[in-house]
Amino acid sequence: MEITCPFCFARLDRNRIAFRCAGRAGRGGGCDARLDETLAEYLGSPAAASLPPVFSVRRPGRRADCPDCGRSTGWRACPECHNRLPAEYCANPGRIVALVGAKGSGKSTYIAVLLHELTNRVGAELDASLVACDDRTIARYKQDFARPLYGEQRLLSTTRPAATEPRDPLVYLLTRTVPGRLRTRTMSLTLVLFDTAGEDLRSRESTETHLRYLNAADAIIFLVDPMELPGAKASLSGPAQAGSGVNAGDPDSDPINVISRVTELLRDRAGSGRLKVPVAVALSKIDALQEGMDAQSALHRARTPSGTLDLDDREAVHEQVRALLDEWQAGMVDRYLRQHFTDFALFGLSALGGVPGRDAVGPGGIRPYRVEDPLLWLLYRFGMLTGARR
């Protein structure tokens, strides 16, 4: 059975999983730290790459003895990039979910709020745990996402292109115990989230360079800023109109161009025919457009927490978003998805829940609306969540 490294995305047979020596502990024996050139190359710097050595074993188990010092270790590592592989991930290989969107679609804010909700409200509803897979993820989420948005109530700054500022992915393991007829099963979903800049999607070449993780993705979430759709401006609430159309005239911000470019990349791996990878396409910042929607719109209703996927609600939201795309002169998105993917769904959500100020969260604070919907649908598709009808 193969697993995919959530850092370099190499596909690994279980028998290829390596180990890293535990090193010295106090006065006990153990290998000294040394520069790990493989890890340094992945990180782009030797600064954090001085560690005890990596070694391979014939039949990897939960632990292995270092061939140099004899000390037992449970620190698993990818043989290709030497990043640490979480033990639970090796035991229950997760699904990799990729997040993609054009400049200004709200990816950074969505990441910050989604992870916060999974750790708190939604995690409690699903009886699920969410843990970071490495120390870099812990530090980066706190510094770049949680502290400015939740601690200081500041809007997150625009992401710089990966060519000028290389970034690690945020890698989380979402684990849930799923009840079965005979016994319960523990299932995991690996969330690999890149805060990609819009410039990273401006050409096929840069997409291949900076979004390598798409080739390893088991599912994709596309974020689309509806305020950039040509027909949506008339539906915007007053405060939101001033911030709309900032990317007008930029073909690289057109959602159909972003989706088609990523589709071409996936096509290289899958060949002809419709692609089988599940795709969620979500209109972000939907709060700014709710005033112009029909009073009976499914997007006026908040999701009812139940620990299941409400299939009636899911279908109603999908059809409502499809109708809005047609109304806003973006029906091409739905038609393209039907032609190229066997399994896709449409969503409407808001990470902040209200129109923000120029640099800060709005006076009502952060009030997320349906941010978890795409992920709940994916959990349902992966068998980690049951569906129910009213």
XYZ file of C-alpha atoms in Angstrom:
390
model
C 0.000 0.000 0.000
C 1.265 3.468 -0.894
C 1.120 6.685 1.072
C 1.826 10.195 -0.182
C 4.243 12.445 1.677
C 2.204 15.535 2.634
C 5.298 17.738 2.208
C 7.048 16.752 -1.037
C 4.117 14.631 -2.323
C 6.298 11.665 -3.244
C 4.334 8.418 -3.440
C 5.900 5.916 -1.057
C 5.469 2.231 -0.527
C 5.077 1.527 3.191
C 8.295 -0.490 3.096
C 10.203 2.635 2.005
C 9.338 4.737 5.053
C 12.564 5.827 6.740
C 13.402 6.699 10.357
C 15.436 9.445 11.989
C 17.674 8.674 14.949
C 16.368 10.063 18.235
C 19.812 11.555 18.928
C 21.450 12.141 22.263
C 19.335 12.415 25.417
C 21.216 13.803 28.390
C 24.215 11.586 29.091
C 22.786 8.645 27.161
C 24.127 7.445 23.853
C 22.827 8.519 20.491
C 23.946 10.121 17.252
C 24.994 13.750 17.154
C 23.085 16.243 15.043
C 24.558 16.944 11.619
C 23.513 18.887 8.550
C 20.802 16.997 6.680
C 21.420 18.180 3.127
C 18.241 16.586 1.800
C 16.069 18.406 4.341
C 18.024 21.639 3.830
C 17.327 21.471 0.104
C 13.609 21.051 0.772
C 13.572 23.924 3.269
C 15.718 26.137 1.061
C 17.992 26.822 4.025
C 20.307 24.898 6.366
C 19.085 26.902 9.364
C 16.743 24.222 10.753
C 18.280 21.185 9.075
C 20.850 20.039 11.638
C 19.368 16.851 13.080
C 20.374 13.250 13.841
C 20.695 11.114 10.698
C 17.943 9.430 8.677
C 18.243 5.695 8.009
C 16.218 3.015 6.256
C 15.189 -0.414 7.520
C 14.093 -3.546 5.749
C 10.601 -3.813 7.197
C 9.460 -0.562 8.838
C 7.319 -0.982 11.928
C 6.337 1.443 14.667
C 9.925 1.728 15.871
C 13.416 0.928 14.594
C 16.947 0.802 16.012
C 19.493 3.243 14.610
C 22.241 1.229 12.837
C 24.925 3.644 14.083
C 24.141 4.060 17.783
C 21.564 1.324 18.421
C 19.065 3.689 20.017
C 15.371 2.954 19.372
C 13.335 5.654 17.618
C 9.745 6.122 16.495
C 10.519 9.236 14.431
C 9.432 8.304 10.907
C 10.687 10.322 7.947
C 10.035 10.629 4.233
C 12.988 9.074 2.364
C 12.691 11.704 -0.385
C 12.608 14.997 1.569
C 13.441 13.818 5.144
C 10.451 15.651 6.663
C 8.915 13.962 9.664
C 5.881 11.780 8.924
C 3.323 11.702 11.749
C 2.829 8.201 13.152
C -0.954 8.429 12.836
C -0.639 9.510 9.215
C 1.468 6.445 8.428
C -1.030 4.165 10.166
C -4.093 5.792 8.541
C -3.023 7.475 5.306
C -5.175 10.543 4.851
C -6.724 12.220 1.864
C -4.962 15.314 0.569
C -7.205 18.322 -0.049
C -5.820 21.164 -2.175
C -7.071 24.758 -1.996
C -6.894 26.975 -5.100
C -8.135 30.460 -5.949
C -7.301 33.589 -7.886
C -5.882 36.754 -6.354
C -8.324 38.355 -3.929
C -10.591 35.330 -3.533
C -9.968 35.248 0.218
C -7.854 32.100 0.531
C -5.765 33.256 3.494
C -8.809 34.339 5.484
C -10.648 31.150 4.561
C -7.727 29.025 5.783
C -7.528 30.911 9.080
C -11.245 30.679 9.809
C -11.733 27.100 8.591
C -8.947 25.792 10.834
C -10.305 27.789 13.781
C -13.789 26.334 13.260
C -12.479 22.778 12.853
C -10.561 23.139 16.091
C -13.601 24.446 17.948
C -17.254 24.488 16.832
C -17.208 22.031 13.919
C -14.684 19.725 15.558
C -16.956 19.390 18.601
C -19.973 18.723 16.363
C -18.164 15.938 14.484
C -16.300 14.576 17.513
C -13.130 15.023 15.448
C -9.590 16.047 16.316
C -7.411 18.351 14.230
C -3.660 18.354 14.845
C -0.793 20.005 12.991
C 1.592 17.536 11.369
C 4.777 19.502 12.046
C 6.184 22.352 14.128
C 6.439 24.634 11.088
C 2.677 24.394 10.603
C 2.058 25.278 14.259
C 4.340 28.312 14.101
C 3.132 29.573 10.733
C -0.570 29.321 11.544
C -0.091 31.195 14.807
C 2.128 33.921 13.332
C 0.617 34.447 9.864
C -3.034 33.596 10.404
C -4.390 33.336 13.958
C -2.508 36.192 15.631
C -3.310 38.952 13.112
C -6.907 37.877 12.373
C -8.163 36.625 15.737
C -5.720 38.281 18.113
C -5.450 41.725 16.504
C -8.622 41.725 14.362
C -6.515 42.737 11.345
C -7.200 41.650 7.801
C -4.536 39.357 6.414
C -2.117 40.886 3.946
C -1.977 39.854 0.296
C 0.109 36.754 -0.223
C 3.371 37.316 -2.059
C 4.235 35.054 -5.020
C 6.012 31.821 -4.128
C 8.868 32.741 -6.466
C 9.786 35.656 -4.187
C 8.771 34.130 -0.853
C 8.843 30.306 -0.683
C 6.280 28.881 1.706
C 5.649 25.570 3.403
C 2.165 24.118 3.263
C 0.011 24.009 6.361
C -0.428 20.290 6.992
C -3.108 19.019 9.387
C -4.490 15.619 10.223
C -8.251 15.512 10.814
C -9.191 12.271 12.552
C -12.688 10.980 13.188
C -14.069 7.756 14.607
C -16.748 6.533 12.213
C -19.338 4.079 13.617
C -19.985 0.939 11.565
C -22.336 -2.024 11.668
C -19.801 -4.366 13.253
C -17.105 -2.049 14.597
C -15.964 1.530 14.569
C -13.251 2.741 12.214
C -10.739 5.509 12.643
C -10.405 7.530 9.430
C -8.225 10.501 8.642
C -8.167 13.369 6.202
C -4.923 15.197 5.514
C -5.516 18.878 4.923
C -2.617 20.272 2.887
C -3.304 23.982 2.493
C -1.114 26.302 0.447
C -1.742 30.015 0.762
C -1.105 30.504 -2.959
C -0.737 33.963 -4.441
C -2.813 34.840 -7.482
C 0.417 35.299 -9.425
C 1.211 31.607 -8.884
C -1.661 30.783 -11.240
C -0.831 33.211 -14.032
C 0.661 30.636 -16.353
C 0.793 26.897 -16.806
C 4.517 26.913 -16.013
C 4.117 28.633 -12.645
C 1.144 26.436 -11.806
C 3.269 23.331 -12.310
C 6.131 24.809 -10.262
C 4.209 26.157 -7.275
C 1.189 23.869 -7.123
C 2.863 20.458 -7.337
C 0.555 19.239 -4.645
C -2.349 19.227 -7.118
C -0.974 16.051 -8.676
C -1.222 14.352 -5.280
C -4.614 15.820 -4.347
C -7.536 13.542 -3.560
C -9.889 16.525 -3.723
C -9.760 20.218 -4.651
C -11.527 23.281 -3.255
C -11.696 26.256 -5.632
C -12.486 29.627 -4.060
C -14.187 32.154 -6.349
C -14.699 35.811 -5.431
C -18.261 36.553 -6.646
C -17.576 40.288 -6.388
C -15.377 39.908 -9.470
C -18.101 38.270 -11.589
C -19.420 40.673 -14.246
C -23.095 40.443 -13.347
C -22.854 40.370 -9.567
C -22.036 44.032 -8.874
C -25.672 45.112 -9.087
C -26.471 42.713 -6.240
C -23.798 44.014 -3.871
C -24.703 45.738 -0.644
C -23.642 49.381 -0.416
C -20.367 49.007 1.550
C -19.244 46.109 -0.629
C -19.563 47.941 -3.938
C -16.515 50.083 -3.193
C -14.308 47.016 -2.912
C -15.607 45.170 -5.957
C -13.960 44.848 -9.320
C -10.385 45.361 -8.100
C -9.205 42.751 -10.605
C -11.492 43.860 -13.429
C -9.838 43.390 -16.781
C -7.302 40.894 -15.445
C -7.903 37.616 -17.307
C -5.866 35.708 -14.735
C -8.457 36.537 -12.076
C -11.318 35.135 -14.136
C -12.430 31.977 -12.277
C -12.927 29.964 -15.464
C -9.298 30.647 -16.451
C -8.018 29.518 -13.041
C -10.169 26.369 -13.074
C -9.255 25.466 -16.652
C -5.529 25.934 -16.010
C -5.624 23.594 -13.031
C -7.772 21.139 -15.000
C -5.108 20.990 -17.714
C -2.501 20.115 -15.112
C -4.672 17.339 -13.696
C -5.406 16.108 -17.212
C -1.708 15.319 -17.725
C -1.930 12.779 -14.921
C -5.368 11.322 -15.633
C -5.509 11.227 -19.425
C -8.726 11.530 -21.392
C -12.268 11.456 -20.074
C -13.842 13.350 -17.215
C -11.675 13.695 -14.120
C -12.720 11.694 -11.074
C -11.171 13.904 -8.386
C -13.994 15.517 -6.324
C -14.112 19.294 -6.803
C -15.822 21.853 -4.556
C -16.310 25.321 -6.070
C -17.219 27.872 -3.417
C -18.322 31.477 -3.855
C -16.551 33.345 -1.053
C -17.746 36.629 0.549
C -21.359 35.591 -0.106
C -22.543 37.832 2.742
C -22.055 40.883 0.497
C -24.592 39.508 -1.980
C -27.311 38.108 0.272
C -29.415 41.295 0.198
C -29.994 40.854 -3.526
C -31.053 37.207 -3.236
C -34.615 35.946 -3.077
C -35.959 35.735 0.472
C -36.430 31.974 0.077
C -32.847 31.392 -1.099
C -31.072 28.442 0.496
C -28.114 30.763 1.083
C -30.148 32.721 3.636
C -30.265 29.664 5.875
C -27.462 28.725 8.214
C -26.533 25.054 8.346
C -28.144 23.102 11.166
C -25.453 21.267 13.198
C -26.218 17.550 13.256
C -22.970 15.625 12.824
C -24.209 14.509 9.395
C -24.474 16.012 5.927
C -27.983 17.344 5.266
C -28.444 16.107 1.694
C -31.578 18.199 1.066
C -29.777 21.361 2.145
C -26.711 20.394 0.091
C -28.767 20.005 -3.085
C -30.670 23.247 -2.469
C -27.461 25.262 -2.021
C -25.916 23.664 -5.126
C -28.902 24.613 -7.292
C -29.048 28.121 -5.828
C -25.379 28.784 -6.605
C -25.836 27.357 -10.108
C -28.727 29.779 -10.688
C -26.668 32.696 -9.365
C -23.775 31.876 -11.702
C -26.189 32.021 -14.640
C -27.679 35.272 -13.358
C -24.219 36.793 -12.902
C -23.050 35.890 -16.420
C -20.771 33.105 -15.139
C -22.741 30.048 -16.189
C -19.656 28.901 -18.091
C -18.184 27.746 -14.761
C -20.964 25.218 -14.196
C -20.919 24.017 -17.800
C -17.141 23.564 -17.777
C -17.252 21.597 -14.532
C -19.953 19.272 -15.896
C -17.864 18.624 -19.002
C -14.583 17.893 -17.208
C -15.399 16.437 -13.761
C -17.551 13.494 -12.723
C -18.051 14.752 -9.170
C -18.367 18.434 -8.287
C -20.483 20.597 -6.010
C -21.191 24.332 -5.692
C -21.152 26.288 -2.430
C -21.637 29.760 -1.013
C -19.797 30.852 2.130
C -18.334 33.749 4.052
C -15.281 33.503 6.287
C -15.808 36.845 8.039
C -19.613 36.982 7.880
C -19.669 40.719 7.178
C -18.057 43.367 5.010
C -14.726 44.347 6.639
C -13.168 47.770 6.907
C -10.128 48.793 4.917
C -7.624 47.007 7.148
C -9.648 45.479 9.958
C -12.457 43.051 10.669
C -15.916 44.660 10.688
C -17.504 45.941 13.916
C -19.522 42.730 14.311
C -16.354 40.647 14.595
C -15.718 37.337 12.828
C -19.005 35.519 12.163
C -18.234 32.648 9.769
C -21.070 31.452 7.572
C -21.000 27.946 6.047
C -17.176 27.865 5.818
C -17.215 24.177 6.685
C -19.689 23.156 3.952
C -17.115 22.150 1.280
C -15.150 20.051 3.754
C -18.268 18.336 5.115
C -19.222 17.366 1.561
C -15.749 15.914 1.019
C -15.940 13.982 4.280
C -19.209 12.546 3.017
C -17.642 11.608 -0.331
C -14.755 9.901 1.483
C -17.036 7.891 3.752
C -16.094 9.804 6.902
C -19.513 11.408 7.345
C -23.014 10.015 6.833
C -25.698 11.783 4.813
C -29.280 12.291 5.979
C -32.512 13.694 4.592
C -35.124 15.573 6.524
